[in-house]
Coordinates of C-alpha atoms in Angstrom, one line a residue:
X1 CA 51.1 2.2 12.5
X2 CA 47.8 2.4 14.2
X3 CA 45.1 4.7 12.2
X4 CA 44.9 8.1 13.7
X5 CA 41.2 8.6 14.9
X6 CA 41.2 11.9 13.0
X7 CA 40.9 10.1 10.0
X8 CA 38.1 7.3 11.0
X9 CA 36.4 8.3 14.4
X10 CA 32.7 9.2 13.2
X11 CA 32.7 12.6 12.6
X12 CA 30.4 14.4 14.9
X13 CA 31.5 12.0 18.0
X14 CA 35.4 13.1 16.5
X15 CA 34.6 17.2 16.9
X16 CA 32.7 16.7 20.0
X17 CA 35.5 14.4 22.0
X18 CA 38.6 16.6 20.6
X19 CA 36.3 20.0 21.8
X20 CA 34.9 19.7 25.1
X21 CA 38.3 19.4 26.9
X22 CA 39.7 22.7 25.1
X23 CA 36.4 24.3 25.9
X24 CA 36.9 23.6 29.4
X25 CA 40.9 24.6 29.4
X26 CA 39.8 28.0 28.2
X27 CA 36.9 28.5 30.6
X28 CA 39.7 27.7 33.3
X29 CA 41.7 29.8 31.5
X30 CA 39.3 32.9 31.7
X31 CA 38.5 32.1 35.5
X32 CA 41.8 32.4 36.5
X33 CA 42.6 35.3 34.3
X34 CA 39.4 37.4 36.2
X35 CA 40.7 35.8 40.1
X36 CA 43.7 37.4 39.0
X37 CA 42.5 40.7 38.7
X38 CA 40.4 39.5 42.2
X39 CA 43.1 39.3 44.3
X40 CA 45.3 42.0 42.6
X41 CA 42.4 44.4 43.0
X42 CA 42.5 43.5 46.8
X43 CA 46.1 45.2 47.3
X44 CA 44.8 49.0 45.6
X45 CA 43.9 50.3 42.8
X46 CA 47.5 51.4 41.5
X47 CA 48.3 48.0 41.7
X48 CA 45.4 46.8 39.7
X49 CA 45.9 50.1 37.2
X50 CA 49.1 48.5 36.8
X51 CA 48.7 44.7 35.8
X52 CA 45.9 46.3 33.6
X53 CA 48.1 48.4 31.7
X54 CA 50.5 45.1 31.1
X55 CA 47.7 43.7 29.9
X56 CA 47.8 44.0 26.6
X57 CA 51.3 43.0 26.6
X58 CA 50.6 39.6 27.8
X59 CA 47.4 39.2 25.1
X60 CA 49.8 39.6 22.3
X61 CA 52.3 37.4 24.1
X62 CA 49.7 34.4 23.8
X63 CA 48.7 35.6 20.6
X64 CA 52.0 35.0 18.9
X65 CA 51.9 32.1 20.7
X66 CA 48.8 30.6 19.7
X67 CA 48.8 32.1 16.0
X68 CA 52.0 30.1 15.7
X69 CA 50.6 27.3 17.3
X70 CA 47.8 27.1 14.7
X71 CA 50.6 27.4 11.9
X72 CA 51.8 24.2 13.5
X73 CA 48.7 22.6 14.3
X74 CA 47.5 23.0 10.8
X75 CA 50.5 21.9 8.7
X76 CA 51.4 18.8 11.3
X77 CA 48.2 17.5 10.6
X78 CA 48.0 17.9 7.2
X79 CA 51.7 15.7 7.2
X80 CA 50.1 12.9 9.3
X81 CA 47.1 12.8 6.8
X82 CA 49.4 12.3 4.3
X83 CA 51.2 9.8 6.5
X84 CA 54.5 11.6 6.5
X85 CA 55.9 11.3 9.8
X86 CA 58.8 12.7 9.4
X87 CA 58.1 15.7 8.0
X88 CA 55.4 16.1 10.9
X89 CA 57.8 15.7 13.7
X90 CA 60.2 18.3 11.7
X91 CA 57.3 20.7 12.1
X92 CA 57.0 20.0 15.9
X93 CA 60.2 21.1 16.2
X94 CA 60.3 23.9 13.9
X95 CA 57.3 25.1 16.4
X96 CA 59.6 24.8 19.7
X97 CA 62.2 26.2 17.8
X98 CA 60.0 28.9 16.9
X99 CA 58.6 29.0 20.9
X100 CA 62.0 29.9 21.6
X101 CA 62.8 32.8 19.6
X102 CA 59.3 34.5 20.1
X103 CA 60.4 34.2 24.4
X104 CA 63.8 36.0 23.5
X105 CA 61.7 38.4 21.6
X106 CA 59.4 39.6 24.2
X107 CA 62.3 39.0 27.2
X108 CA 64.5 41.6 25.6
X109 CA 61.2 43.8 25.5
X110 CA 60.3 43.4 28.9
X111 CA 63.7 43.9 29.8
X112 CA 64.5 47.4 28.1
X113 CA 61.0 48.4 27.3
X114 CA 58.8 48.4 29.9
X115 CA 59.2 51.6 31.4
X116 CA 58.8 53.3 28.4
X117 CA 55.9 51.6 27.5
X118 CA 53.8 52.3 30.5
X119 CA 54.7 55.7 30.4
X120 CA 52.6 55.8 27.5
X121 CA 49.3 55.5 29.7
X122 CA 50.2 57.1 32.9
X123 CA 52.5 59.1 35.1
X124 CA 51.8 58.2 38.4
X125 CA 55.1 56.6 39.6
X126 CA 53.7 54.1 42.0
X127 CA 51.8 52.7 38.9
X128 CA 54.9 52.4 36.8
X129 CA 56.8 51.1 39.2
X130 CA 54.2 48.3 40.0
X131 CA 53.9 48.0 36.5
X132 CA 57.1 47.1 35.6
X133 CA 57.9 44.5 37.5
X134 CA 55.4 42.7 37.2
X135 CA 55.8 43.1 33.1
X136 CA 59.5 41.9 33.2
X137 CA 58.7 39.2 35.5
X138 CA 56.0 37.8 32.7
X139 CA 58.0 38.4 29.6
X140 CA 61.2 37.7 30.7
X141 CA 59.8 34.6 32.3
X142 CA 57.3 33.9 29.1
X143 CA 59.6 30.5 28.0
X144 CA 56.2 28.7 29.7
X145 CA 53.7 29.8 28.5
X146 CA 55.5 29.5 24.6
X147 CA 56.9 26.2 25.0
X148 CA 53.3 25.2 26.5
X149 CA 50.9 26.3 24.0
X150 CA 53.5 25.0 21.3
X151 CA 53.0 21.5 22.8
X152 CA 49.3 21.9 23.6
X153 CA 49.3 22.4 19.8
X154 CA 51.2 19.3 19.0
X155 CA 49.1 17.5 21.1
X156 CA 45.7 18.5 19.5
X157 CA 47.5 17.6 15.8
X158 CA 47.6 13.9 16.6
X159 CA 44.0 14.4 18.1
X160 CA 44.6 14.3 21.8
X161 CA 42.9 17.8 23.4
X162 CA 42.0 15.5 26.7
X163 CA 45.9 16.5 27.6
X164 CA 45.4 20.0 26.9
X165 CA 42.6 20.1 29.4
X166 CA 44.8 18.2 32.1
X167 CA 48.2 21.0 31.2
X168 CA 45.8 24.6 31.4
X169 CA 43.9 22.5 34.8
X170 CA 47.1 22.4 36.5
X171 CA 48.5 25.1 35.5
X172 CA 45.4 27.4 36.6
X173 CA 44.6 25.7 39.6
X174 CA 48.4 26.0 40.6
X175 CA 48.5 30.2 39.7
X176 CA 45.1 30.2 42.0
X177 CA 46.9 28.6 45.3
X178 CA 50.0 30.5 44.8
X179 CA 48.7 33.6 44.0
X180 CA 47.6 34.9 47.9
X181 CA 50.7 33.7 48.6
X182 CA 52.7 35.8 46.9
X183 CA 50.5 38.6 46.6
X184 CA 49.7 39.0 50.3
X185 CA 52.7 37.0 51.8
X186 CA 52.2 33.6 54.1
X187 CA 54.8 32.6 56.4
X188 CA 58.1 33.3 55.3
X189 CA 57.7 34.1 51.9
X190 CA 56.6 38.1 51.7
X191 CA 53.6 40.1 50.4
X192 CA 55.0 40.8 47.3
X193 CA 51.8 42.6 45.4
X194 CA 51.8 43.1 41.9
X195 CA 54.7 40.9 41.5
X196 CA 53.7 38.3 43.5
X197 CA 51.0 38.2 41.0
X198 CA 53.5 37.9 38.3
X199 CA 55.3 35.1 40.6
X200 CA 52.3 32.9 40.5
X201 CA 51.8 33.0 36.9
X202 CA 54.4 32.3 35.7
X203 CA 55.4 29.4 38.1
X204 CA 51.9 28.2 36.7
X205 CA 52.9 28.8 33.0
X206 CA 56.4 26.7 33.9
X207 CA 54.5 23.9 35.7
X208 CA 52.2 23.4 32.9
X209 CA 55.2 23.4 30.6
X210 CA 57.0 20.7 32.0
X211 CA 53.9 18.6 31.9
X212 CA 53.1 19.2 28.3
X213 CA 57.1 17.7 28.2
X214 CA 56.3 14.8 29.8
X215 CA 52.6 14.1 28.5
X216 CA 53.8 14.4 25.0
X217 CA 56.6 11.8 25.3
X218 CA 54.7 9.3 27.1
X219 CA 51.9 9.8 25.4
X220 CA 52.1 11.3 21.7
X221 CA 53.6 8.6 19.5
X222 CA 52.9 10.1 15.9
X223 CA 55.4 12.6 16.9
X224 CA 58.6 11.8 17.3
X225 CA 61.0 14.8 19.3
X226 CA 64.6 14.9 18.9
X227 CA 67.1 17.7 18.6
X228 CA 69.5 15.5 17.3
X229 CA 67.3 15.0 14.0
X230 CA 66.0 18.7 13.9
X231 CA 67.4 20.7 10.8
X232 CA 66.1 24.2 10.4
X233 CA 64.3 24.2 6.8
X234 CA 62.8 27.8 5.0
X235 CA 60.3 25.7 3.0
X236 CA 58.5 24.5 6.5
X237 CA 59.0 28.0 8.1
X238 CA 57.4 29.8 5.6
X239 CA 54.7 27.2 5.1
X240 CA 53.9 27.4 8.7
X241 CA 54.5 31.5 8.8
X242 CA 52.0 31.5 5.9
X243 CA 49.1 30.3 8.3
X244 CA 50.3 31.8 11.5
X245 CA 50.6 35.2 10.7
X246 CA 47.6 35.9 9.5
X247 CA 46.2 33.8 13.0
X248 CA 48.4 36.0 14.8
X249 CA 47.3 39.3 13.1
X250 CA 43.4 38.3 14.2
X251 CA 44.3 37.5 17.7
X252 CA 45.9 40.5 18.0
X253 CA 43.3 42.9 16.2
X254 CA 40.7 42.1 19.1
X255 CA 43.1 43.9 21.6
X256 CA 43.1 46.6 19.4
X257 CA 39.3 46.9 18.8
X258 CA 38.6 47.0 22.5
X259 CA 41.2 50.4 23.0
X260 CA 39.6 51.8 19.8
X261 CA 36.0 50.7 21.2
X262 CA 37.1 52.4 24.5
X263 CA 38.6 55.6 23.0
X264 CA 34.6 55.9 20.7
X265 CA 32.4 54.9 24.3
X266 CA 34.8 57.3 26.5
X267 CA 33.1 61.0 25.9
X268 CA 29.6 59.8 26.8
X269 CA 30.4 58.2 30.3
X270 CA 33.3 56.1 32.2
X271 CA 30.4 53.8 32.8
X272 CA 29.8 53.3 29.4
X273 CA 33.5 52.2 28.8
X274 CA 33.1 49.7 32.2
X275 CA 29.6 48.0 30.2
X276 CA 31.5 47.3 26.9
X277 CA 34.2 45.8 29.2
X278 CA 31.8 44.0 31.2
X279 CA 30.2 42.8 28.2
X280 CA 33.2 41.6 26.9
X281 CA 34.0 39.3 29.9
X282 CA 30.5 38.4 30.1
X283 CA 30.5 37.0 26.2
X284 CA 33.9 35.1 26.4
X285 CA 32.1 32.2 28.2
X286 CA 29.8 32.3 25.0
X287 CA 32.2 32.6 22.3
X288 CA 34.9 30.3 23.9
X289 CA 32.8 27.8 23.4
X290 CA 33.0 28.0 19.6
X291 CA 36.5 29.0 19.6
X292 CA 37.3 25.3 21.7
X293 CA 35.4 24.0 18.9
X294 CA 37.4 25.9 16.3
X295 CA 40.7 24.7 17.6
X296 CA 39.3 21.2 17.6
X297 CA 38.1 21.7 14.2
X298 CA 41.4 23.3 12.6
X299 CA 43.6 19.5 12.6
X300 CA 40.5 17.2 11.8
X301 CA 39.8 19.6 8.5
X302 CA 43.7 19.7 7.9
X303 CA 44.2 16.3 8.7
X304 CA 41.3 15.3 6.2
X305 CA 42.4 17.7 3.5
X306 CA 46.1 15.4 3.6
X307 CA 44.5 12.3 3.4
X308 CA 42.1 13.7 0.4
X309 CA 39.0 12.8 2.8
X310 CA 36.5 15.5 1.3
X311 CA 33.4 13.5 2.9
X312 CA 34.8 13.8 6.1
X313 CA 35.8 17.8 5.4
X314 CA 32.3 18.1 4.2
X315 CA 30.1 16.5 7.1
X316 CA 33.0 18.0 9.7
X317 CA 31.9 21.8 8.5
X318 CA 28.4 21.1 8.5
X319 CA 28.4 19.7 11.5
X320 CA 30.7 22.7 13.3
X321 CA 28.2 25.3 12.0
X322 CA 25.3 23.6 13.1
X323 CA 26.8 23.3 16.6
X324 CA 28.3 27.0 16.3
X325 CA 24.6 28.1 15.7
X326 CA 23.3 26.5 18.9
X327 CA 25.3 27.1 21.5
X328 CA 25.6 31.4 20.3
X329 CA 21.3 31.0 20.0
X330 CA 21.8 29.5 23.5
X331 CA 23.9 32.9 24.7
X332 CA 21.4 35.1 22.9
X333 CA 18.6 33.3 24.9
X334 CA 20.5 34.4 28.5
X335 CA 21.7 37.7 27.2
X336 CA 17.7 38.6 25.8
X337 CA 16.1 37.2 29.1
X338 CA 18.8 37.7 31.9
X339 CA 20.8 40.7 31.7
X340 CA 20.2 42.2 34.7
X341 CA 21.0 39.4 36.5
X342 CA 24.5 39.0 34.6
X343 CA 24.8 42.7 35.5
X344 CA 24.3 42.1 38.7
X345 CA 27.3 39.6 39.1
X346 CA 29.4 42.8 38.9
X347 CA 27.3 44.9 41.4
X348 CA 25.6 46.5 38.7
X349 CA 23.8 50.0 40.0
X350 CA 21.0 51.8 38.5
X351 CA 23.1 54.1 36.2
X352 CA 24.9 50.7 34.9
X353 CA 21.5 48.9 34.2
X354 CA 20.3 51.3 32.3
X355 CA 23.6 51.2 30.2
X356 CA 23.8 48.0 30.1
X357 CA 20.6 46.3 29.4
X358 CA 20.1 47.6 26.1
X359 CA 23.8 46.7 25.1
X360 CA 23.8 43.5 26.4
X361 CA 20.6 42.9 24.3
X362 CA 21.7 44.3 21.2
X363 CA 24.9 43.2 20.9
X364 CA 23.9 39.7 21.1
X365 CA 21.4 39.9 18.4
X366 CA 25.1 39.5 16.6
X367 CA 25.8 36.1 18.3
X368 CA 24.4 33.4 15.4
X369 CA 26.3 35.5 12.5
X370 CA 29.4 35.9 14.6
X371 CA 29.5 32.1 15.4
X372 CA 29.0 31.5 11.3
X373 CA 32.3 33.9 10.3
X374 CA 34.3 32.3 12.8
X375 CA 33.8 28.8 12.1
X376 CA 34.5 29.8 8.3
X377 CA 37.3 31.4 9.3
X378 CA 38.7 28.2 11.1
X379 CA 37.9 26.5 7.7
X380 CA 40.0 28.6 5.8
X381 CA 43.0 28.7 7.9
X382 CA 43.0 24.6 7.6
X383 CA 42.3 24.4 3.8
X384 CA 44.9 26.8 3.0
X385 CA 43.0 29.9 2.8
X386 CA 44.7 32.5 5.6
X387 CA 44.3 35.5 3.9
X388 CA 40.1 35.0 3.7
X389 CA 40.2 34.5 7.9
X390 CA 42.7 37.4 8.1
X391 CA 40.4 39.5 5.7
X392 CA 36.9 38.5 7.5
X393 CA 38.4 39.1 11.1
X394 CA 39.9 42.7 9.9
X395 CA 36.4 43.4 8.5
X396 CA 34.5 41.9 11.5
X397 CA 36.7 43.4 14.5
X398 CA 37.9 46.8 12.8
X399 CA 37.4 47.9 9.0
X400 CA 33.3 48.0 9.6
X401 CA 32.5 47.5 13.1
X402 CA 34.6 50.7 14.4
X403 CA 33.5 53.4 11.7
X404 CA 29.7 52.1 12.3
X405 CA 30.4 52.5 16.1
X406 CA 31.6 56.0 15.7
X407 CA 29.0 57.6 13.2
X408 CA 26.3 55.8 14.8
X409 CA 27.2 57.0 18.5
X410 CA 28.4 60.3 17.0
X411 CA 24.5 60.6 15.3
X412 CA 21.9 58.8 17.2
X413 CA 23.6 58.3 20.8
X414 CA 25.3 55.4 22.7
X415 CA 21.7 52.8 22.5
X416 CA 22.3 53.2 18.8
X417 CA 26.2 52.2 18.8
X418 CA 25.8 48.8 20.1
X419 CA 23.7 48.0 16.7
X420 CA 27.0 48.1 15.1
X421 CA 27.4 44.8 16.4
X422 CA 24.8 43.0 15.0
X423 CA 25.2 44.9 11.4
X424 CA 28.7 44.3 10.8
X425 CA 28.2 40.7 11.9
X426 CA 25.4 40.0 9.6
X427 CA 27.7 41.1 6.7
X428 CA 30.7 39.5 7.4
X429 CA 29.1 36.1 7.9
X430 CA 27.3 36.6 4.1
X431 CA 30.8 37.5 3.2
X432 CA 31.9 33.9 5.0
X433 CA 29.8 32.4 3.1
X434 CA 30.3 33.8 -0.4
X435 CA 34.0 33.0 0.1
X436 CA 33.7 29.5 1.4
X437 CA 31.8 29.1 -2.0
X438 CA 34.4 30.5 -4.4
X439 CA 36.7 28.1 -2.4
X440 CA 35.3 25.0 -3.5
X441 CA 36.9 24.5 -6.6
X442 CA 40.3 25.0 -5.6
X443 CA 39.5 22.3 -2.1
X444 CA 36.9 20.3 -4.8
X445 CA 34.5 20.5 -2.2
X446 CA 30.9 20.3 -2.7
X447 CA 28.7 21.7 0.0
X448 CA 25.1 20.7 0.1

């Protein structure tokens, strides 16, 4: 069988090949995600109130399935290092197996749920009404977007991310055309509003699916997909639950830190809540970047660590910090010398200048430290390490960040707040450090 590149491709020319084309499948992934809200925003404001409130419903969806997808990525790799084919394709299976139980999960949610949960955050019936249709129709409808991340996830194990590029492409481009349709009605299909919206995305989420199918049988011959040969085993389950639920704990502790954040900016102004959400946009075309990079990074370290390639793990983190360093000193650079101008993309005023400037350019003082912890924390998920990601992320996104927020805000003032940023990242990414250190014994690596 044919070497997989993972194991012989020159490193640097390896993580930049596998990166770009998930870094561009996630910055088509956020610009559909804000056209979206566009075009929803366009019918009122209940109706965007009430695919906002579903929000977070849909970011836990994709981050149960994407923290299971790097509980597969990781441990199908580190079988195909180890040459065990097999036992690799068992694991691809295990991870569709596991795509369909987390869709039943969140179907019987959406089903019985939704009402109750939206009547959490408001009363106003129109917005509940909205709101729950166009939740059911995404989680009962969620099959797609599970089964495609799971085989996005496959795909970037045997080191082929151009795929995943082509699957989100389609899949985005497809929820942008169809969304106007359904939203505001064309011909004889009706303006169906907020579920129209629902309509569109998850036909986009299906389409993708189907392709991911087809790709990965054509194309993915280190993995070999058969239900005939699938047998459920505990020992892969928990080996892959052992990665992913610490990935899905993290992915799912942002959404939580942006409420809490919210709940801490809320008694100074409405505005000041609407900059941190700004911001937060605004630095996901930053950070993505990395995180494409991290995803890239996750199978070449795991597929290394099976094949007992410790150069190639060494060079591979070296080289991802390095790169991690330049493109966040890169987003400083625009945040320091342009923020009006990114303001200004979201008709910034005078009151949200003054706001925002200052945040903008404190908060990504943070960027270089930031980029550090999450590289590391990439690392440790692939060398076996969960629990240090899981701990760094908790500190990073919650255990420091939010009490700093509050006691600096509740003592100096909102200017003041944003330096939590900067100060809890700074910490967390000497803690990143200190831990990839004590690692080094146990992964015999040698860092110089």
């Amino acid at each position: 069988m044919k070497e997989n590149k993972m194991g012989t491709m020159e490193v640097r020319r390896l993580i930049l090949t596998m990166s770009l084309p998930i870094m561009i499948s996630m910055l088509v992934q956020a610009l559909y995600n804000i056209v979206d809200s566009m075009f929803v925003a366009r019918v009122s404001e209940a109706a965007l109130a009430a695919v906002s409130l579903c929000y977070p419903i849909q970011m836990i969806m994709v981050a149960v399935a994407c923290g299971t997808g790097v509980g597969i990525n990781a441990l199908l790799s580190r079988y195909l290092g180890e040459k065990k084919q097999e036992k690799a394709s068992q694991v691809a299976m295990h991870g569709l197996f596991c795509a369909i139980c987390n869709w039943l999960v969140f179907a019987v949610i959406g089903l019985f749920f939704s009402e109750a949960f939206l009547r959490l955050f408001s009363d106003d019936v129109q917005i509940i009404m909205m709101g729950i249709s166009y939740m059911q129709i995404c989680t009962i409808c969620s099959f797609g977007v599970f089964v495609q991340i799971t085989y996005e996830r496959i795909m970037q194990s045997t080191g082929n991310t151009i795929y995943n590029m082509v699957i989100q492409g389609v899949g985005a481009l497809i929820n942008i055309i169809l969304d106007p349709i359904f939203i505001f009605g064309l011909g004889p299909v009706p303006a169906l509003g907020t579920a129209g919206a629902a309509i569109a995305t998850v036909i986009g989420q299906i389409v993708a699916m189907f392709l991911g199918i087809i790709i990965t049988q054509k194309k993915v011959r280190e993995v070999q997909l058969s239900v005939r040969s699938f047998h459920l085993d505990g020992m892969i389950m928990k080996a892959m639950y052992r990665i992913a639920i610490p990935a899905i704990l993290m992915q799912s502790i942002m959404s939580f830190m942006t409420v809490m954040m919210n709940m801490i900016l809320a008694p100074f102004s409405e505005m000041a809540v609407s900059v941190f959400s700004i911001y937060y946009k605004l630095q996901q075309f930053v950070f993505m970047a990395v995180l494409g990079m991290n995803n890239a990074l996750i199978p070449i370290l795991s597929y290394n660590y099976g094949a007992n390639q410790m150069e190639r793990i060494k060079e591979s983190i070296r080289f991802a910090l390095w790169m991690s360093c330049v493109i966040m000193a890169i987003g400083t650079v625009v945040f320091q010398l342009f923020p009006t101008q990114l303001l200004y993309l979201f008709d910034a005023k005078e009151t949200m200048l003054s706001i925002g400037i200052p945040a903008l350019r404190t908060i990504s003082v943070s960027f270089v430290f930031a980029g550090i912890s999450m590289v590391l924390c990439s690392v440790f998920q692939a060398l076996g390490s969960p629990n240090h990601s899981l701990l760094v992320t908790l500190l990073r996104q919650m255990v420091i960040l939010l009490p700093l927020a509050y006691g600096f805000s509740s003592a100096f003032g909102l200017d003041m707040c944003w330096w939590s940023f900067p100060i809890t990242e700074v910490l967390c990414a000497l803690l990143s450090l200190y831990l990839l250190r004590s690692m080094q014994k146990r992964v015999l690596l040698q860092l110089q």
